[in-house]
Amino acid sequence: MPGKSPSLYDLKKTTVWFAISSLVLLISLVAMVLEDSTREWKHWQKEFVTYSREKAEGELQKARKAVDQKKLAALEAQLVEAHMSANEQKSKVRELEKETAALAIKITQTTMRYQNEKQFQDSDRYFLEEHRLHHEDEQAAEFAKRMEERAPVIDSLKRDLEGLQAEDDARKESINEITQKARELTRQIQQLTESITRLESTVKKLSPNVATAILNAPMLDFMKPTLQIQQIVLENLYDDYFFKKSNKVDRCTTCHLGIDQTGFEDAPKPFQTHPRLELFLSANSPHPAETFGCTTCHGGSGQSVSFTTAAHTPQSDEQAAEWKKDYGWREMTHAISKMLPLSYTEASCTKCHGGVVDVPQAPKLAEGRRLARTYGCAGCHKIEGFEKQWKVGPSLEHVQSKLEPDWIIRWLMNPKEFRASTKMPRIFHLENTSDVKSAEKSDASIAGIAAYLMKNSDPIALGSLPTKGNPEAGEALVKEVGCLGCHTAAGVDANNFGPELTGLGSKVTPEWLYAWLKDPKHYSSETRMPNMRLSNEEAAHITAYLLEDRNEKFESIRLPIVKSEVVDGLAMMFLKGRLRYDDAQAKLNAMSAQERLEFIGEKTIVHQGCFGCHTIHGFEDTKPIGTELTDEGSKDVHKLDFGLIHLDHTRQAWFYQKLKEPRIFDRGKEKVYHEKLRMPDFGFNDDQAERLTTFLLSLQKEDIPLEMSKQLDLREQEIERGRYLVAKFNCQGCHTLDGQEGKVRKVFDDAGNAPPLLTGEGKKVDGGWLYDFLEKPVTIRPWLSYRMPTFEFDEESLTHIVRYFENLSEVPISYKDDTPKPTAENIEAGKKLFKAFQCIKCHKSNPEPGLSASFLAPDLVMTKSRLRPDWVVEWLMDPQALQEGTMMPTFFYDGQSPMPEILGGDALRQSEAIRDYLWLFNAEEAHGAAQPQVPQAG
Amino acid sequence: MKKIAKVTLTTLFVLAVWSASSYAGMVSGTVKFDGAAPEAAVISMDADPTCAGAHSESVLSEEVVVGDAGALQNVFVYVKEGLEGQTFDTPSTPVTLDQKGCQYKPHVFGVQVGQPVDIINSDPTLHNVHGLPKNSKEFNLGMPIPGMRVKRKFDSAEVMVKFKCDVHPWMNAYVGVVSHPFFSTTGSDGSFEIKDLPAGSYVLEAWHEKYGTQTMNVTVDDAAPQSASFTFTG
């Protein structure tokens, strides 16, 4: 017997360890299964099933109530009756059915005979033709005879067949009649209860049952569970994991289950329907979920399926606290892409929508961009897409002819002291420069700037006023000629595009203001202020009115005392930057006190970047001073200096804070004067700061494939070029255009006196005429006191604006001569109609003065050069359809002409005739037409 | 005994229903102007000789017309609240608005929703009747031929809708468009009368072109006419 084999292990111990590890494995398996079956998303999917079922049940109840029970009961009773009566006639039905069965046999037999005979006939025809071809007349005659004999047989068979079929039809009809009523009633009942049946099946589908319980049971749910992760894989979009790019996968719909369905608008989160499905998510919207997913716009981690790891970002501290309590949310401090808070989602639009003035359907972003243009962010910060930005401040090339140095000093101390609504930011005396030493330096710098500007600007010739203006007349003119189309003035705030016209008596001289009003480009060739073509008297009146208003508080601001040692200190600081101490000192000593002041002025202008907004001699090519903002929206958060203040470490929090209190990040820091933060204080309110934050967040670059981003076609590009000019020159300050109401229109009680609506202008006026008009405006509506100003556009801008209007109206470029070629009949008819409709009553060529506005309409002599022929016809047919509220009446109501004897009373032909006549209408005709007519007796 | 009770009850019930539905009330009253009547402005029609020629005397504005003892004319009085949810037949007989002597006749009137307004031009000059409703579609119809007529309807209630003529800026008229037949316009004696109003509580409103609106609660419960009077002050 062999001895006990030597063993390398102890069996007993092994067994014990095996048992222990099995147990541990079992426990961990159970734990895993438990953990898996209680995952967050499964909870939400179960909740959604419950919610949907309850919703369907509610709808079911409503549907049941909505059904007309009386009608239903009546129908059901009728159905029972119908069934009963059908049953009574059962034997008759059976009899009929038997008969049809017998008939069917007969029909088949007869059909076969009929077809046989026809085949014989065809065969005989063949032989007949063959024999005839070979001139075998005898045989041919034989076949002809056979055919002749058979013909009546075929005819009679056909008649038999028809008779049989008629008998059959009659029987079937009788059966039908007996059963039809029941069928019709059943259909009606089904129709009445259709929605109930549908909802019942929905409720049944959503109710718990054994099958789904098994499919979703732990361990069994690998087969075909009804609860499962939903995902959208985006073929053309990628997530960047630094070294590897992978297709974007969004699993948001795992929990956001009702997001793309209508009917969940009032559902609790996360089941709520996405707003505006016609614009987002749905398959036929411009942004289908299958193509764009969710995180492309919202940000966040699309692959994650838990609330926290998806990197949801709360809107506010309150929401954060709520989320912590309700969902155990915590911030994903190290997540690469966190979700944008909902209030900033519009920032993502620019990923695909570039090259446009305003991103469509993104009002907050559009406002933000508008603010960025208005306040001239791109003056200091390079921003791609803002290269064409105009300088927002006035040119200072001739400032010595406009301002006194003391005014400049008071202004720079705090611009809002002079005018609260100014867009000029405060640069000096802010929180990081408020200590005594910094304040002294700021005062010296301000005096330096004033000294530099006085020295380095050229005077312009200013004439004297031809007459002393009348302020009252001036006030009326300010309200009447169009100043309010850009400026807040005379207590009317419709536009704050140009500076508010207050306190000018404390600012400029009458000579300067008069010269400016007469010709703004004389003072500044780059100004956007147009020429209002004011007469000498008008300009003098307005000057007198505007200068009446003084800002005495501002005038009494004490000018700071500038200490020479502070000036020297600043000058040395600037000099030492480039020179050795001794050289710097020598250079300083060589300068006079005034030169030192001018020197620190020049250096301060460089340091603060004043030339970003103002044209200043000596700084024509200086580079802007701010950080480039092209990618600011995707800048790493840790590259932003949060300083020593407590603030959420997010881009949006930093941008917002920076905009509200630009110098706050210096708080608690020890810095020398010229190293302190320089961003000036614009005095933005909360709304403005939020809109600008949206704009800043939108400045990001992401690799979006070309085919996925919005590509502007030629027409859209031309429209955008026009929109840029429309924004720059504030056309919508007066005119309703491109979907935006003219801002000044609200000032008018009578819309007939407001600047014209330009909706559809491209279709209305001739392109060449528009070009000339914009270049040199002429009076079209003599009753309007508002004047179309002369903007002195260059050729390129004029072309862009004309194309903009044409493109908005979808008018193609055409070289076809569209001048009407009228017939004599048309001209004659047109003339008659023109007289009958008394067109000249309002459309006078030389209206006598003193007529009220409504008596006046455009001079029709202008029509042929100004208007498009097709538009004139459309307008005559129904003016209200083209311009609601117009004073022009229609003469063809409901498409009928009141003059049935002309051109057959055809409204369209009559309109064309009037148009044709207008194309021949000249000053002479107008004069003739205007002669008083003897009124016809009514 | 039982039968008698039954008959009595039925009779009572029928009577009650009958009285509630067939005793229709009437509200009438006058509208007065308190204080010195403002002097009516003279309308200059010189701009159109046809208009000027139609009048031998100077034409006065109809904005405020005060008659004897302060009777205020051209006040539109109607039931503003209390008829909600009820529908009324739309009359097919049109209300006439005439343009005569370059003035609208009448200056203030009422019409039911859907009831035609027959607009006539009795002048040998061009008028355009420009209706400015906010709740219905705006229209602007040129009427160049003397004797021309056109019918227009309003789709929704609106108190008041203004008519104007853009050719003759002094011309305007106001129409109260209501969804029921219970309205009236004060005549030269300042009186108005609303008939056949079912029993119930109502809010009456009186509208005047210059002096705005006033409201009053009235309860109509039997055949005795209810009186309601309004007083406007300048």
PDB file of C-alpha atoms in Angstrom, chain A residues 176-285:
ATOM      1  CA  ASN A 176     -75.098  42.903 -47.901  1.00  0.00           C
ATOM      2  CA  GLU A 177     -78.256  44.770 -47.122  1.00  0.00           C
ATOM      3  CA  ILE A 178     -79.105  42.399 -44.306  1.00  0.00           C
ATOM      4  CA  THR A 179     -75.665  42.630 -42.643  1.00  0.00           C
ATOM      5  CA  GLN A 180     -74.720  46.158 -43.649  1.00  0.00           C
ATOM      6  CA  LYS A 181     -76.419  47.990 -40.830  1.00  0.00           C
ATOM      7  CA  ALA A 182     -74.545  46.038 -38.175  1.00  0.00           C
ATOM      8  CA  ARG A 183     -71.229  46.677 -39.904  1.00  0.00           C
ATOM      9  CA  GLU A 184     -71.883  50.400 -40.273  1.00  0.00           C
ATOM     10  CA  LEU A 185     -72.825  50.661 -36.598  1.00  0.00           C
ATOM     11  CA  THR A 186     -69.725  48.773 -35.514  1.00  0.00           C
ATOM     12  CA  ARG A 187     -67.627  51.198 -37.546  1.00  0.00           C
ATOM     13  CA  GLN A 188     -69.316  54.186 -35.946  1.00  0.00           C
ATOM     14  CA  ILE A 189     -68.794  52.779 -32.456  1.00  0.00           C
ATOM     15  CA  GLN A 190     -65.136  52.151 -33.228  1.00  0.00           C
ATOM     16  CA  GLN A 191     -64.716  55.670 -34.493  1.00  0.00           C
ATOM     17  CA  LEU A 192     -66.311  57.063 -31.360  1.00  0.00           C
ATOM     18  CA  THR A 193     -64.134  55.034 -29.034  1.00  0.00           C
ATOM     19  CA  GLU A 194     -60.958  55.116 -31.121  1.00  0.00           C
ATOM     20  CA  SER A 195     -58.911  57.248 -28.729  1.00  0.00           C
ATOM     21  CA  ILE A 196     -60.126  55.187 -25.785  1.00  0.00           C
ATOM     22  CA  THR A 197     -58.976  51.969 -27.422  1.00  0.00           C
ATOM     23  CA  ARG A 198     -55.618  53.509 -28.245  1.00  0.00           C
ATOM     24  CA  LEU A 199     -55.104  54.829 -24.715  1.00  0.00           C
ATOM     25  CA  GLU A 200     -56.228  51.547 -23.194  1.00  0.00           C
ATOM     26  CA  SER A 201     -53.579  49.723 -25.140  1.00  0.00           C
ATOM     27  CA  THR A 202     -50.977  52.307 -24.069  1.00  0.00           C
ATOM     28  CA  VAL A 203     -51.925  51.911 -20.427  1.00  0.00           C
ATOM     29  CA  LYS A 204     -51.798  48.130 -20.797  1.00  0.00           C
ATOM     30  CA  LYS A 205     -48.362  48.315 -22.375  1.00  0.00           C
ATOM     31  CA  LEU A 206     -47.106  50.502 -19.536  1.00  0.00           C
ATOM     32  CA  SER A 207     -48.672  48.491 -16.732  1.00  0.00           C
ATOM     33  CA  PRO A 208     -46.379  46.141 -14.813  1.00  0.00           C
ATOM     34  CA  ASN A 209     -46.510  42.602 -16.112  1.00  0.00           C
ATOM     35  CA  VAL A 210     -44.665  39.356 -15.672  1.00  0.00           C
ATOM     36  CA  ALA A 211     -42.922  39.438 -19.032  1.00  0.00           C
ATOM     37  CA  THR A 212     -41.238  42.801 -18.505  1.00  0.00           C
ATOM     38  CA  ALA A 213     -40.504  41.917 -14.874  1.00  0.00           C
ATOM     39  CA  ILE A 214     -38.611  38.839 -16.073  1.00  0.00           C
ATOM     40  CA  LEU A 215     -36.825  40.709 -18.848  1.00  0.00           C
ATOM     41  CA  ASN A 216     -35.680  43.355 -16.352  1.00  0.00           C
ATOM     42  CA  ALA A 217     -34.904  40.951 -13.503  1.00  0.00           C
ATOM     43  CA  PRO A 218     -31.369  41.007 -12.100  1.00  0.00           C
ATOM     44  CA  MET A 219     -29.080  38.436 -13.841  1.00  0.00           C
ATOM     45  CA  LEU A 220     -31.662  37.989 -16.625  1.00  0.00           C
ATOM     46  CA  ASP A 221     -31.487  41.516 -17.934  1.00  0.00           C
ATOM     47  CA  PHE A 222     -28.673  40.730 -20.334  1.00  0.00           C
ATOM     48  CA  MET A 223     -31.138  39.392 -22.896  1.00  0.00           C
ATOM     49  CA  LYS A 224     -33.604  42.033 -23.928  1.00  0.00           C
ATOM     50  CA  PRO A 225     -34.436  44.352 -21.053  1.00  0.00           C
ATOM     51  CA  THR A 226     -36.987  47.091 -21.550  1.00  0.00           C
ATOM     52  CA  LEU A 227     -34.908  49.309 -19.275  1.00  0.00           C
ATOM     53  CA  GLN A 228     -31.766  50.171 -21.121  1.00  0.00           C
ATOM     54  CA  ILE A 229     -29.289  52.935 -21.738  1.00  0.00           C
ATOM     55  CA  GLN A 230     -30.285  55.122 -24.677  1.00  0.00           C
ATOM     56  CA  GLN A 231     -27.573  56.707 -26.717  1.00  0.00           C
ATOM     57  CA  ILE A 232     -27.032  58.840 -29.764  1.00  0.00           C
ATOM     58  CA  VAL A 233     -23.755  58.229 -31.568  1.00  0.00           C
ATOM     59  CA  LEU A 234     -22.761  61.239 -33.626  1.00  0.00           C
ATOM     60  CA  GLU A 235     -20.929  60.245 -36.751  1.00  0.00           C
ATOM     61  CA  ASN A 236     -19.412  63.609 -37.598  1.00  0.00           C
ATOM     62  CA  LEU A 237     -18.651  64.979 -34.176  1.00  0.00           C
ATOM     63  CA  TYR A 238     -15.819  63.994 -31.902  1.00  0.00           C
ATOM     64  CA  ASP A 239     -14.890  64.283 -28.274  1.00  0.00           C
ATOM     65  CA  ASP A 240     -11.283  65.187 -27.715  1.00  0.00           C
ATOM     66  CA  TYR A 241      -9.524  63.136 -25.056  1.00  0.00           C
ATOM     67  CA  PHE A 242      -6.217  64.937 -25.607  1.00  0.00           C
ATOM     68  CA  PHE A 243      -4.422  62.114 -27.359  1.00  0.00           C
ATOM     69  CA  LYS A 244      -7.367  60.405 -28.899  1.00  0.00           C
ATOM     70  CA  LYS A 245     -10.515  61.572 -30.554  1.00  0.00           C
ATOM     71  CA  SER A 246     -13.588  59.425 -30.410  1.00  0.00           C
ATOM     72  CA  ASN A 247     -17.066  59.790 -31.782  1.00  0.00           C
ATOM     73  CA  LYS A 248     -19.314  61.843 -29.604  1.00  0.00           C
ATOM     74  CA  VAL A 249     -21.782  59.662 -27.724  1.00  0.00           C
ATOM     75  CA  ASP A 250     -24.667  61.296 -25.901  1.00  0.00           C
ATOM     76  CA  ARG A 251     -26.595  59.213 -23.413  1.00  0.00           C
ATOM     77  CA  CYS A 252     -28.662  62.085 -22.056  1.00  0.00           C
ATOM     78  CA  THR A 253     -31.891  60.550 -23.389  1.00  0.00           C
ATOM     79  CA  THR A 254     -31.424  57.645 -20.986  1.00  0.00           C
ATOM     80  CA  CYS A 255     -33.027  59.839 -18.322  1.00  0.00           C
ATOM     81  CA  HIS A 256     -34.406  62.765 -20.366  1.00  0.00           C
ATOM     82  CA  LEU A 257     -36.998  60.433 -21.821  1.00  0.00           C
ATOM     83  CA  GLY A 258     -39.682  62.868 -22.898  1.00  0.00           C
ATOM     84  CA  ILE A 259     -37.256  65.417 -24.275  1.00  0.00           C
ATOM     85  CA  ASP A 260     -38.178  64.996 -27.948  1.00  0.00           C
ATOM     86  CA  GLN A 261     -41.856  64.208 -27.491  1.00  0.00           C
ATOM     87  CA  THR A 262     -44.723  66.595 -27.405  1.00  0.00           C
ATOM     88  CA  GLY A 263     -47.091  66.262 -24.469  1.00  0.00           C
ATOM     89  CA  PHE A 264     -44.452  66.372 -21.746  1.00  0.00           C
ATOM     90  CA  GLU A 265     -44.217  70.163 -21.603  1.00  0.00           C
ATOM     91  CA  ASP A 266     -45.532  70.203 -18.038  1.00  0.00           C
ATOM     92  CA  ALA A 267     -43.848  67.004 -16.913  1.00  0.00           C
ATOM     93  CA  PRO A 268     -41.385  67.131 -14.018  1.00  0.00           C
ATOM     94  CA  LYS A 269     -37.679  67.140 -14.764  1.00  0.00           C
ATOM     95  CA  PRO A 270     -35.938  65.190 -16.250  1.00  0.00           C
ATOM     96  CA  PHE A 271     -38.882  64.150 -18.419  1.00  0.00           C
ATOM     97  CA  GLN A 272     -39.864  67.591 -19.642  1.00  0.00           C
ATOM     98  CA  THR A 273     -40.119  68.294 -23.371  1.00  0.00           C
ATOM     99  CA  HIS A 274     -37.325  70.415 -24.860  1.00  0.00           C
ATOM    100  CA  PRO A 275     -38.524  73.904 -25.716  1.00  0.00           C
ATOM    101  CA  ARG A 276     -39.191  74.725 -29.372  1.00  0.00           C
ATOM    102  CA  LEU A 277     -39.147  71.285 -30.959  1.00  0.00           C
ATOM    103  CA  GLU A 278     -39.653  72.922 -34.357  1.00  0.00           C
ATOM    104  CA  LEU A 279     -36.153  74.330 -33.957  1.00  0.00           C
ATOM    105  CA  PHE A 280     -34.425  71.584 -31.979  1.00  0.00           C
ATOM    106  CA  LEU A 281     -34.304  67.778 -31.738  1.00  0.00           C
ATOM    107  CA  SER A 282     -37.152  66.759 -34.002  1.00  0.00           C
ATOM    108  CA  ALA A 283     -36.141  65.043 -37.215  1.00  0.00           C
ATOM    109  CA  ASN A 284     -37.371  67.803 -39.524  1.00  0.00           C
ATOM    110  CA  SER A 285     -36.010  70.668 -37.436  1.00  0.00           C
TER     111      SER A 285
END
